Amino acid sequence: MSDIKTLSEFIVERQAEFPGASGDLSSLLTAFRLAAKIVNREVNKAGLMADILGAEGTENVQGEAQQKLDVYANNLFIRMMKTQGAVCAVASEEDDDIVHFDNGGKYVVTMDPLDGSSNIDVNVSIGTIFSIYKRVSSGPKATLEDFLQPGSAQVAAGYIVYGSSTMLVYSTGHGVNGFTLDPSIGTFCLSYPDMKTPDDGKIYSINEGNWYEFSDGVRNYIDACKQKKMSARYIGSLVADFHRNLLKGGVYLYPGTTKAPKGKLRLLYEANPLAFLVEQAGGMATDGTTRILDLKPTELHQRCPLYIGSRNMVEAAMKA
Ligand code: P6P
């Protein structure tokens, strides 16, 4: 009997723990698995296929130049979810408005299909982030209300990091498990069961280029990290920084600044899913004041400051 546990086997095994489960969430996670493999293939080829590198020439709602792989990943994940049938609507960083499938599905999904995409052309790790919620509206189509639920209402969340190896890490609220893609067999295999992040760490991740726009508290915390001889590690790709800190211990900060008091990151498809995961792994996520999962969203693409990672480090950053 092989001691390898595939993602498919794991999903089936875990579903058995919920007798009432309809299998919709399991098959949705399976759709994400397939999409992740396909995006991984394209990310790995990006260096070889000039036609998929570079900007698409369009901008997303954030006013950010869309990289061709951004658009490809967004369209692929949307197509997979539409086909799979359990999701009735998606809110994506790459789409101004809600994308409706009108299929009666009981879930809605928020996603950043390819976070850190400015790193695509320079071969730095990038990632996909997703959140899954049950609909709360009852009409024929999902409404904004379905997407403005607090992060604490998530039924599942996860990310895929396309790095030195490709990993899918997710939680359905019963712990966090990581799966590494074995390219020789094209299968995600359980590599990090029941992930727990250390309460403390020696890594801090923040863009110190914003120093003169930071609050005194943030500057005090950065100073304290330097005095403790911590390591500054900032990839400029949230999923990669988050993943490393989750495994090793550390804190990622994207605080508000004088120019952008709400910071840069988006609540619905960056902060909330990663906050769900980090809490499941024993860590902490706040906006510098309030628990991320308690924030009541008001807009699809709203931004929020993010302090996320090892519990003791987030608490120290908040108190600085
Ligand atoms: P800055 C990428 O655009 C992203 O959303 C995160 O992945 C990353 O951590 C952050 O923004 C980088 O932003 O302002 O430091 O370049």
mmCIF file of C-alpha atoms and ligand atoms in Angstrom:
data_model
loop_
_atom_site.group_PDB
_atom_site.id
_atom_site.type_symbol
_atom_site.label_atom_id
_atom_site.label_comp_id
_atom_site.label_asym_id
_atom_site.label_seq_id
_atom_site.Cartn_x
_atom_site.Cartn_y
_atom_site.Cartn_z
ATOM 1 C CA MET A 1 0.000 0.000 0.000
ATOM 2 C CA SER A 2 1.581 3.308 -1.109
ATOM 3 C CA ASP A 3 2.106 5.792 1.713
ATOM 4 C CA ILE A 4 1.447 8.577 -0.793
ATOM 5 C CA LYS A 5 -1.900 10.285 -0.195
ATOM 6 C CA THR A 6 -3.152 12.213 -3.191
ATOM 7 C CA LEU A 7 -5.301 15.339 -2.948
ATOM 8 C CA SER A 8 -8.177 13.442 -4.527
ATOM 9 C CA GLU A 9 -7.970 10.669 -1.916
ATOM 10 C CA PHE A 10 -7.702 13.255 0.854
ATOM 11 C CA ILE A 11 -10.777 15.159 -0.340
ATOM 12 C CA VAL A 12 -12.842 11.948 -0.500
ATOM 13 C CA GLU A 13 -11.545 10.770 2.879
ATOM 14 C CA ARG A 14 -12.353 14.079 4.560
ATOM 15 C CA GLN A 15 -15.804 14.275 2.999
ATOM 16 C CA ALA A 16 -16.633 10.959 4.638
ATOM 17 C CA GLU A 17 -16.233 12.769 7.982
ATOM 18 C CA PHE A 18 -19.280 14.890 7.127
ATOM 19 C CA PRO A 19 -22.201 12.476 6.597
ATOM 20 C CA GLY A 20 -24.475 15.283 5.456
ATOM 21 C CA ALA A 21 -22.010 16.468 2.839
ATOM 22 C CA SER A 22 -23.503 16.587 -0.644
ATOM 23 C CA GLY A 23 -20.125 16.326 -2.329
ATOM 24 C CA ASP A 24 -20.455 19.763 -3.926
ATOM 25 C CA LEU A 25 -17.565 21.265 -1.974
ATOM 26 C CA SER A 26 -15.433 18.204 -2.653
ATOM 27 C CA SER A 27 -16.033 18.391 -6.377
ATOM 28 C CA LEU A 28 -15.394 22.156 -6.337
ATOM 29 C CA LEU A 29 -12.025 21.551 -4.683
ATOM 30 C CA THR A 30 -11.354 18.960 -7.368
ATOM 31 C CA ALA A 31 -12.053 21.584 -10.025
ATOM 32 C CA PHE A 32 -9.544 23.903 -8.343
ATOM 33 C CA ARG A 33 -7.037 21.035 -8.362
ATOM 34 C CA LEU A 34 -7.317 20.605 -12.116
ATOM 35 C CA ALA A 35 -7.204 24.354 -12.800
ATOM 36 C CA ALA A 36 -4.100 24.643 -10.622
ATOM 37 C CA LYS A 37 -2.308 22.024 -12.716
ATOM 38 C CA ILE A 38 -3.158 23.820 -15.940
ATOM 39 C CA VAL A 39 -2.117 27.258 -14.648
ATOM 40 C CA ASN A 40 1.050 25.673 -13.301
ATOM 41 C CA ARG A 41 1.831 24.351 -16.771
ATOM 42 C CA GLU A 42 1.402 27.814 -18.294
ATOM 43 C CA VAL A 43 3.378 29.550 -15.525
ATOM 44 C CA ASN A 44 6.237 27.127 -16.086
ATOM 45 C CA LYS A 45 6.140 27.776 -19.826
ATOM 46 C CA ALA A 46 5.818 31.551 -19.448
ATOM 47 C CA GLY A 47 9.546 31.923 -19.934
ATOM 48 C CA LEU A 48 9.333 30.074 -23.239
ATOM 49 C CA MET A 49 6.134 31.472 -24.732
ATOM 50 C CA ALA A 50 6.603 35.096 -25.688
ATOM 51 C CA ASP A 51 2.888 35.322 -26.449
ATOM 52 C CA ILE A 52 1.921 34.718 -22.837
ATOM 53 C CA LEU A 53 4.470 37.023 -21.282
ATOM 54 C CA GLY A 54 4.015 40.671 -20.852
ATOM 55 C CA ALA A 55 1.021 42.861 -20.338
ATOM 56 C CA GLU A 56 -2.306 42.152 -21.975
ATOM 57 C CA GLY A 57 -2.634 45.838 -22.701
ATOM 58 C CA THR A 58 -5.723 46.023 -20.468
ATOM 59 C CA GLU A 59 -6.150 47.178 -16.884
ATOM 60 C CA ASN A 60 -8.112 45.554 -14.036
ATOM 61 C CA VAL A 61 -10.406 47.380 -11.661
ATOM 62 C CA GLN A 62 -7.370 48.267 -9.583
ATOM 63 C CA GLY A 63 -5.949 50.139 -12.552
ATOM 64 C CA GLU A 64 -3.112 47.596 -12.652
ATOM 65 C CA ALA A 65 -1.769 46.454 -16.022
ATOM 66 C CA GLN A 66 -3.099 42.946 -16.606
ATOM 67 C CA GLN A 67 -0.430 40.408 -17.456
ATOM 68 C CA LYS A 68 -1.511 37.897 -20.090
ATOM 69 C CA LEU A 69 -1.140 35.059 -17.586
ATOM 70 C CA ASP A 70 -3.428 36.978 -15.215
ATOM 71 C CA VAL A 71 -6.152 36.967 -17.801
ATOM 72 C CA TYR A 72 -5.486 33.351 -18.758
ATOM 73 C CA ALA A 73 -5.657 32.166 -15.138
ATOM 74 C CA ASN A 74 -8.776 34.211 -14.442
ATOM 75 C CA ASN A 75 -10.616 32.844 -17.471
ATOM 76 C CA LEU A 76 -9.535 29.278 -16.707
ATOM 77 C CA PHE A 77 -10.645 29.270 -13.071
ATOM 78 C CA ILE A 78 -13.942 30.904 -14.028
ATOM 79 C CA ARG A 79 -14.535 28.347 -16.788
ATOM 80 C CA MET A 80 -13.746 25.468 -14.429
ATOM 81 C CA MET A 81 -16.155 26.749 -11.774
ATOM 82 C CA LYS A 82 -18.903 27.390 -14.314
ATOM 83 C CA THR A 83 -18.575 23.843 -15.632
ATOM 84 C CA GLN A 84 -18.384 22.287 -12.185
ATOM 85 C CA GLY A 85 -21.768 23.719 -11.182
ATOM 86 C CA ALA A 86 -21.548 24.179 -7.396
ATOM 87 C CA VAL A 87 -20.638 27.880 -7.695
ATOM 88 C CA CYS A 88 -23.235 30.376 -8.916
ATOM 89 C CA ALA A 89 -21.045 33.496 -9.011
ATOM 90 C CA VAL A 90 -17.437 34.671 -8.656
ATOM 91 C CA ALA A 91 -15.812 37.937 -7.575
ATOM 92 C CA SER A 92 -12.319 38.179 -9.022
ATOM 93 C CA GLU A 93 -9.574 40.769 -8.737
ATOM 94 C CA GLU A 94 -9.515 40.742 -12.527
ATOM 95 C CA ASP A 95 -13.208 41.517 -13.052
ATOM 96 C CA ASP A 96 -14.858 44.816 -12.131
ATOM 97 C CA ASP A 97 -18.198 43.175 -11.323
ATOM 98 C CA ILE A 98 -19.540 39.820 -10.100
ATOM 99 C CA VAL A 99 -19.383 37.069 -12.744
ATOM 100 C CA HIS A 100 -22.712 35.182 -12.662
ATOM 101 C CA PHE A 101 -23.204 31.574 -13.813
ATOM 102 C CA ASP A 102 -26.970 31.386 -13.157
ATOM 103 C CA ASN A 103 -26.732 27.661 -12.428
ATOM 104 C CA GLY A 104 -28.369 27.534 -8.990
ATOM 105 C CA GLY A 105 -25.080 26.682 -7.328
ATOM 106 C CA LYS A 106 -25.032 27.066 -3.544
ATOM 107 C CA TYR A 107 -21.558 28.618 -3.262
ATOM 108 C CA VAL A 108 -19.915 31.885 -4.252
ATOM 109 C CA VAL A 109 -16.161 32.287 -4.680
ATOM 110 C CA THR A 110 -13.814 35.250 -4.345
ATOM 111 C CA MET A 111 -10.394 34.906 -5.940
ATOM 112 C CA ASP A 112 -7.155 36.537 -6.920
ATOM 113 C CA PRO A 113 -6.347 34.301 -9.888
ATOM 114 C CA LEU A 114 -2.686 35.242 -10.118
ATOM 115 C CA ASP A 115 -1.362 37.362 -7.268
ATOM 116 C CA GLY A 116 2.061 38.933 -7.659
ATOM 117 C CA SER A 117 1.731 38.816 -11.424
ATOM 118 C CA SER A 118 4.204 41.671 -11.891
ATOM 119 C CA ASN A 119 6.767 38.980 -10.995
ATOM 120 C CA ILE A 120 5.769 36.680 -13.869
ATOM 121 C CA ASP A 121 8.362 37.985 -16.289
ATOM 122 C CA VAL A 122 11.205 37.816 -13.773
ATOM 123 C CA ASN A 123 10.642 34.222 -12.716
ATOM 124 C CA VAL A 124 9.611 34.953 -9.128
ATOM 125 C CA SER A 125 6.996 32.789 -7.365
ATOM 126 C CA ILE A 126 3.373 33.834 -7.830
ATOM 127 C CA GLY A 127 0.094 32.488 -6.518
ATOM 128 C CA THR A 128 -3.662 31.962 -6.729
ATOM 129 C CA ILE A 129 -5.824 32.772 -3.686
ATOM 130 C CA PHE A 130 -9.461 31.704 -3.223
ATOM 131 C CA SER A 131 -12.309 31.820 -0.710
ATOM 132 C CA ILE A 132 -15.546 29.816 -0.757
ATOM 133 C CA TYR A 133 -18.791 30.986 0.905
ATOM 134 C CA LYS A 134 -22.311 29.578 0.982
ATOM 135 C CA ARG A 135 -24.862 31.904 -0.611
ATOM 136 C CA VAL A 136 -27.024 33.855 1.832
ATOM 137 C CA SER A 137 -29.362 35.413 -0.756
ATOM 138 C CA SER A 138 -32.330 33.410 -2.001
ATOM 139 C CA GLY A 139 -33.148 34.829 -5.419
ATOM 140 C CA PRO A 140 -32.351 33.339 -8.841
ATOM 141 C CA LYS A 141 -28.988 35.119 -8.947
ATOM 142 C CA ALA A 142 -26.311 35.777 -6.353
ATOM 143 C CA THR A 143 -26.257 39.322 -5.031
ATOM 144 C CA LEU A 144 -23.601 41.633 -3.601
ATOM 145 C CA GLU A 145 -24.830 40.498 -0.155
ATOM 146 C CA ASP A 146 -23.400 37.022 -0.850
ATOM 147 C CA PHE A 147 -19.941 38.523 -1.341
ATOM 148 C CA LEU A 148 -19.992 40.985 1.545
ATOM 149 C CA GLN A 149 -20.096 38.326 4.245
ATOM 150 C CA PRO A 150 -17.441 38.594 6.970
ATOM 151 C CA GLY A 151 -14.426 36.335 6.481
ATOM 152 C CA SER A 152 -15.559 34.275 9.467
ATOM 153 C CA ALA A 153 -18.345 32.906 7.219
ATOM 154 C CA GLN A 154 -15.927 31.223 4.807
ATOM 155 C CA VAL A 155 -16.546 27.477 4.366
ATOM 156 C CA ALA A 156 -13.136 26.987 2.768
ATOM 157 C CA ALA A 157 -10.100 28.940 1.582
ATOM 158 C CA GLY A 158 -6.805 28.144 -0.031
ATOM 159 C CA TYR A 159 -3.934 29.168 -2.229
ATOM 160 C CA ILE A 160 -1.708 27.699 -4.896
ATOM 161 C CA VAL A 161 1.917 28.849 -4.885
ATOM 162 C CA TYR A 162 3.748 28.404 -8.202
ATOM 163 C CA GLY A 163 7.319 28.326 -6.940
ATOM 164 C CA SER A 164 10.338 26.006 -6.870
ATOM 165 C CA SER A 165 7.590 23.455 -6.496
ATOM 166 C CA THR A 166 3.862 24.036 -6.916
ATOM 167 C CA MET A 167 1.747 23.589 -3.795
ATOM 168 C CA LEU A 168 -1.954 23.732 -3.073
ATOM 169 C CA VAL A 169 -2.709 24.615 0.546
ATOM 170 C CA TYR A 170 -6.304 24.729 1.792
ATOM 171 C CA SER A 171 -8.636 24.429 4.757
ATOM 172 C CA THR A 172 -12.338 23.664 5.171
ATOM 173 C CA GLY A 173 -12.211 24.854 8.771
ATOM 174 C CA HIS A 174 -10.707 21.644 10.150
ATOM 175 C CA GLY A 175 -6.991 22.409 9.975
ATOM 176 C CA VAL A 176 -4.698 23.304 7.086
ATOM 177 C CA ASN A 177 -3.149 20.752 4.726
ATOM 178 C CA GLY A 178 -0.530 21.266 2.013
ATOM 179 C CA PHE A 179 -0.154 19.248 -1.190
ATOM 180 C CA THR A 180 2.845 19.332 -3.498
ATOM 181 C CA LEU A 181 2.450 18.715 -7.227
ATOM 182 C CA ASP A 182 4.574 15.775 -8.356
ATOM 183 C CA PRO A 183 5.134 16.678 -12.009
ATOM 184 C CA SER A 184 6.331 13.164 -12.824
ATOM 185 C CA ILE A 185 2.806 11.844 -12.179
ATOM 186 C CA GLY A 186 0.856 15.124 -12.473
ATOM 187 C CA THR A 187 -0.645 14.631 -9.017
ATOM 188 C CA PHE A 188 -0.886 16.757 -5.886
ATOM 189 C CA CYS A 189 0.378 14.643 -2.970
ATOM 190 C CA LEU A 190 -0.031 15.385 0.745
ATOM 191 C CA SER A 191 3.279 16.891 1.857
ATOM 192 C CA TYR A 192 2.361 19.076 4.849
ATOM 193 C CA PRO A 193 -0.436 17.467 6.893
ATOM 194 C CA ASP A 194 -2.140 19.547 9.601
ATOM 195 C CA MET A 195 0.058 22.645 9.163
ATOM 196 C CA LYS A 196 0.716 24.744 12.264
ATOM 197 C CA THR A 197 2.590 28.036 12.147
ATOM 198 C CA PRO A 198 5.060 28.809 14.980
ATOM 199 C CA ASP A 199 3.861 31.356 17.572
ATOM 200 C CA ASP A 200 7.089 33.267 16.970
ATOM 201 C CA GLY A 201 9.583 33.722 14.185
ATOM 202 C CA LYS A 202 12.646 35.591 13.035
ATOM 203 C CA ILE A 203 11.364 36.830 9.677
ATOM 204 C CA TYR A 204 9.550 40.077 8.976
ATOM 205 C CA SER A 205 8.112 40.923 5.554
ATOM 206 C CA ILE A 206 7.298 44.523 4.666
ATOM 207 C CA ASN A 207 8.130 46.931 1.845
ATOM 208 C CA GLU A 208 10.485 49.268 3.687
ATOM 209 C CA GLY A 209 10.473 51.508 0.641
ATOM 210 C CA ASN A 210 7.307 52.967 2.172
ATOM 211 C CA TRP A 211 9.200 53.924 5.364
ATOM 212 C CA TYR A 212 8.462 57.647 5.186
ATOM 213 C CA GLU A 213 4.744 56.914 4.745
ATOM 214 C CA PHE A 214 4.502 54.498 7.682
ATOM 215 C CA SER A 215 3.059 55.371 11.088
ATOM 216 C CA ASP A 216 5.452 55.735 14.025
ATOM 217 C CA GLY A 217 4.122 52.429 15.350
ATOM 218 C CA VAL A 218 5.068 50.537 12.192
ATOM 219 C CA ARG A 219 8.499 52.178 12.140
ATOM 220 C CA ASN A 220 8.986 51.277 15.812
ATOM 221 C CA TYR A 221 8.152 47.650 15.026
ATOM 222 C CA ILE A 222 10.557 47.511 12.077
ATOM 223 C CA ASP A 223 13.268 48.987 14.334
ATOM 224 C CA ALA A 224 12.515 46.376 17.004
ATOM 225 C CA CYS A 225 12.885 43.595 14.407
ATOM 226 C CA LYS A 226 16.262 44.989 13.355
ATOM 227 C CA GLN A 227 17.433 45.268 16.966
ATOM 228 C CA LYS A 228 16.516 41.587 17.416
ATOM 229 C CA LYS A 229 18.586 40.778 14.310
ATOM 230 C CA MET A 230 15.558 39.360 12.524
ATOM 231 C CA SER A 231 15.734 38.617 8.788
ATOM 232 C CA ALA A 232 13.960 40.904 6.346
ATOM 233 C CA ARG A 233 12.375 38.776 3.641
ATOM 234 C CA TYR A 234 10.050 40.472 1.129
ATOM 235 C CA ILE A 235 9.432 38.837 -2.238
ATOM 236 C CA GLY A 236 6.746 41.226 -3.456
ATOM 237 C CA SER A 237 4.467 38.246 -3.928
ATOM 238 C CA LEU A 238 2.041 37.871 -1.032
ATOM 239 C CA VAL A 239 1.403 34.162 -1.453
ATOM 240 C CA ALA A 240 5.132 33.364 -1.485
ATOM 241 C CA ASP A 241 5.878 35.533 1.557
ATOM 242 C CA PHE A 242 2.832 34.164 3.395
ATOM 243 C CA HIS A 243 3.714 30.542 2.596
ATOM 244 C CA ARG A 244 7.305 30.868 3.805
ATOM 245 C CA ASN A 245 6.240 32.616 7.002
ATOM 246 C CA LEU A 246 3.522 30.004 7.609
ATOM 247 C CA LEU A 247 6.116 27.237 7.516
ATOM 248 C CA LYS A 248 9.004 28.965 9.280
ATOM 249 C CA GLY A 249 7.276 31.528 11.485
ATOM 250 C CA GLY A 250 7.237 35.215 10.657
ATOM 251 C CA VAL A 251 5.025 38.207 10.043
ATOM 252 C CA TYR A 252 3.906 39.927 6.828
ATOM 253 C CA LEU A 253 2.810 43.531 7.100
ATOM 254 C CA TYR A 254 1.133 45.667 4.466
ATOM 255 C CA PRO A 255 0.002 48.530 6.707
ATOM 256 C CA GLY A 256 -1.843 51.679 5.805
ATOM 257 C CA THR A 257 0.339 54.601 4.778
ATOM 258 C CA THR A 258 -0.139 58.368 4.607
ATOM 259 C CA LYS A 259 -0.843 58.038 0.871
ATOM 260 C CA ALA A 260 -2.958 54.872 1.163
ATOM 261 C CA PRO A 261 -4.508 54.652 4.656
ATOM 262 C CA LYS A 262 -6.238 51.361 3.760
ATOM 263 C CA GLY A 263 -3.021 49.884 2.394
ATOM 264 C CA LYS A 264 -2.905 48.015 -0.917
ATOM 265 C CA LEU A 265 -4.246 44.498 -0.342
ATOM 266 C CA ARG A 266 -7.837 43.508 -0.947
ATOM 267 C CA LEU A 267 -10.067 42.195 1.843
ATOM 268 C CA LEU A 268 -12.259 39.748 -0.073
ATOM 269 C CA TYR A 269 -9.700 37.754 -2.039
ATOM 270 C CA GLU A 270 -6.363 38.335 -0.313
ATOM 271 C CA ALA A 271 -6.745 39.178 3.386
ATOM 272 C CA ASN A 272 -9.811 37.044 4.202
ATOM 273 C CA PRO A 273 -8.681 33.713 2.677
ATOM 274 C CA LEU A 274 -5.175 33.983 4.136
ATOM 275 C CA ALA A 275 -6.588 35.078 7.497
ATOM 276 C CA PHE A 276 -8.849 31.996 7.513
ATOM 277 C CA LEU A 277 -5.855 29.767 6.806
ATOM 278 C CA VAL A 278 -3.463 31.398 9.271
ATOM 279 C CA GLU A 279 -5.991 31.134 12.116
ATOM 280 C CA GLN A 280 -6.603 27.465 11.261
ATOM 281 C CA ALA A 281 -2.814 27.042 11.538
ATOM 282 C CA GLY A 282 -2.686 28.802 14.941
ATOM 283 C CA GLY A 283 -1.589 32.203 13.678
ATOM 284 C CA MET A 284 -3.258 35.624 13.630
ATOM 285 C CA ALA A 285 -4.446 38.210 11.107
ATOM 286 C CA THR A 286 -5.629 41.759 11.777
ATOM 287 C CA ASP A 287 -5.818 45.095 10.016
ATOM 288 C CA GLY A 288 -3.618 46.502 12.759
ATOM 289 C CA THR A 289 -6.610 46.951 15.039
ATOM 290 C CA THR A 290 -9.366 44.439 14.247
ATOM 291 C CA ARG A 291 -9.373 40.699 13.476
ATOM 292 C CA ILE A 292 -9.559 40.408 9.673
ATOM 293 C CA LEU A 293 -12.275 37.734 9.798
ATOM 294 C CA ASP A 294 -14.514 40.061 11.826
ATOM 295 C CA LEU A 295 -14.395 42.918 9.303
ATOM 296 C CA LYS A 296 -17.743 43.564 7.588
ATOM 297 C CA PRO A 297 -17.002 44.187 3.906
ATOM 298 C CA THR A 298 -18.796 47.050 2.134
ATOM 299 C CA GLU A 299 -17.347 46.793 -1.391
ATOM 300 C CA LEU A 300 -16.100 43.963 -3.629
ATOM 301 C CA HIS A 301 -12.627 45.408 -4.152
ATOM 302 C CA GLN A 302 -12.111 47.207 -0.887
ATOM 303 C CA ARG A 303 -8.606 47.338 0.533
ATOM 304 C CA CYS A 304 -7.475 46.794 4.101
ATOM 305 C CA PRO A 305 -4.180 46.930 5.993
ATOM 306 C CA LEU A 306 -2.845 43.426 6.719
ATOM 307 C CA TYR A 307 -0.782 42.167 9.672
ATOM 308 C CA ILE A 308 -0.591 38.371 9.301
ATOM 309 C CA GLY A 309 1.508 35.461 10.553
ATOM 310 C CA SER A 310 2.897 34.229 13.857
ATOM 311 C CA ARG A 311 0.582 35.224 16.688
ATOM 312 C CA ASN A 312 3.196 36.793 18.991
ATOM 313 C CA MET A 313 4.660 38.821 16.116
ATOM 314 C CA VAL A 314 1.296 40.172 14.945
ATOM 315 C CA GLU A 315 0.462 41.143 18.534
ATOM 316 C CA ALA A 316 3.841 42.876 18.928
ATOM 317 C CA ALA A 317 3.363 44.772 15.661
ATOM 318 C CA MET A 318 -0.081 45.943 16.809
ATOM 319 C CA LYS A 319 1.307 47.174 20.144
ATOM 320 C CA ALA A 320 4.399 48.916 18.735
HETATM 321 P P1 P6P B 1 4.402 46.531 -3.131
HETATM 322 C C1 P6P B 1 1.353 42.049 -5.545
HETATM 323 O O1 P6P B 1 0.957 43.145 -6.374
HETATM 324 C C2 P6P B 1 0.774 42.312 -4.158
HETATM 325 O O2 P6P B 1 -0.615 42.362 -4.225
HETATM 326 C C3 P6P B 1 1.247 41.234 -3.190
HETATM 327 O O3 P6P B 1 1.381 40.002 -3.799
HETATM 328 C C4 P6P B 1 2.575 41.786 -2.708
HETATM 329 O O4 P6P B 1 2.928 41.343 -1.409
HETATM 330 C C5 P6P B 1 2.335 43.290 -2.718
HETATM 331 O O5 P6P B 1 1.293 43.549 -3.664
HETATM 332 C C6 P6P B 1 3.572 44.047 -3.163
HETATM 333 O O6 P6P B 1 3.230 45.430 -3.132
HETATM 334 O O7 P6P B 1 3.678 47.839 -2.973
HETATM 335 O O8 P6P B 1 5.294 46.219 -1.946
HETATM 336 O O9 P6P B 1 5.118 46.371 -4.451
#
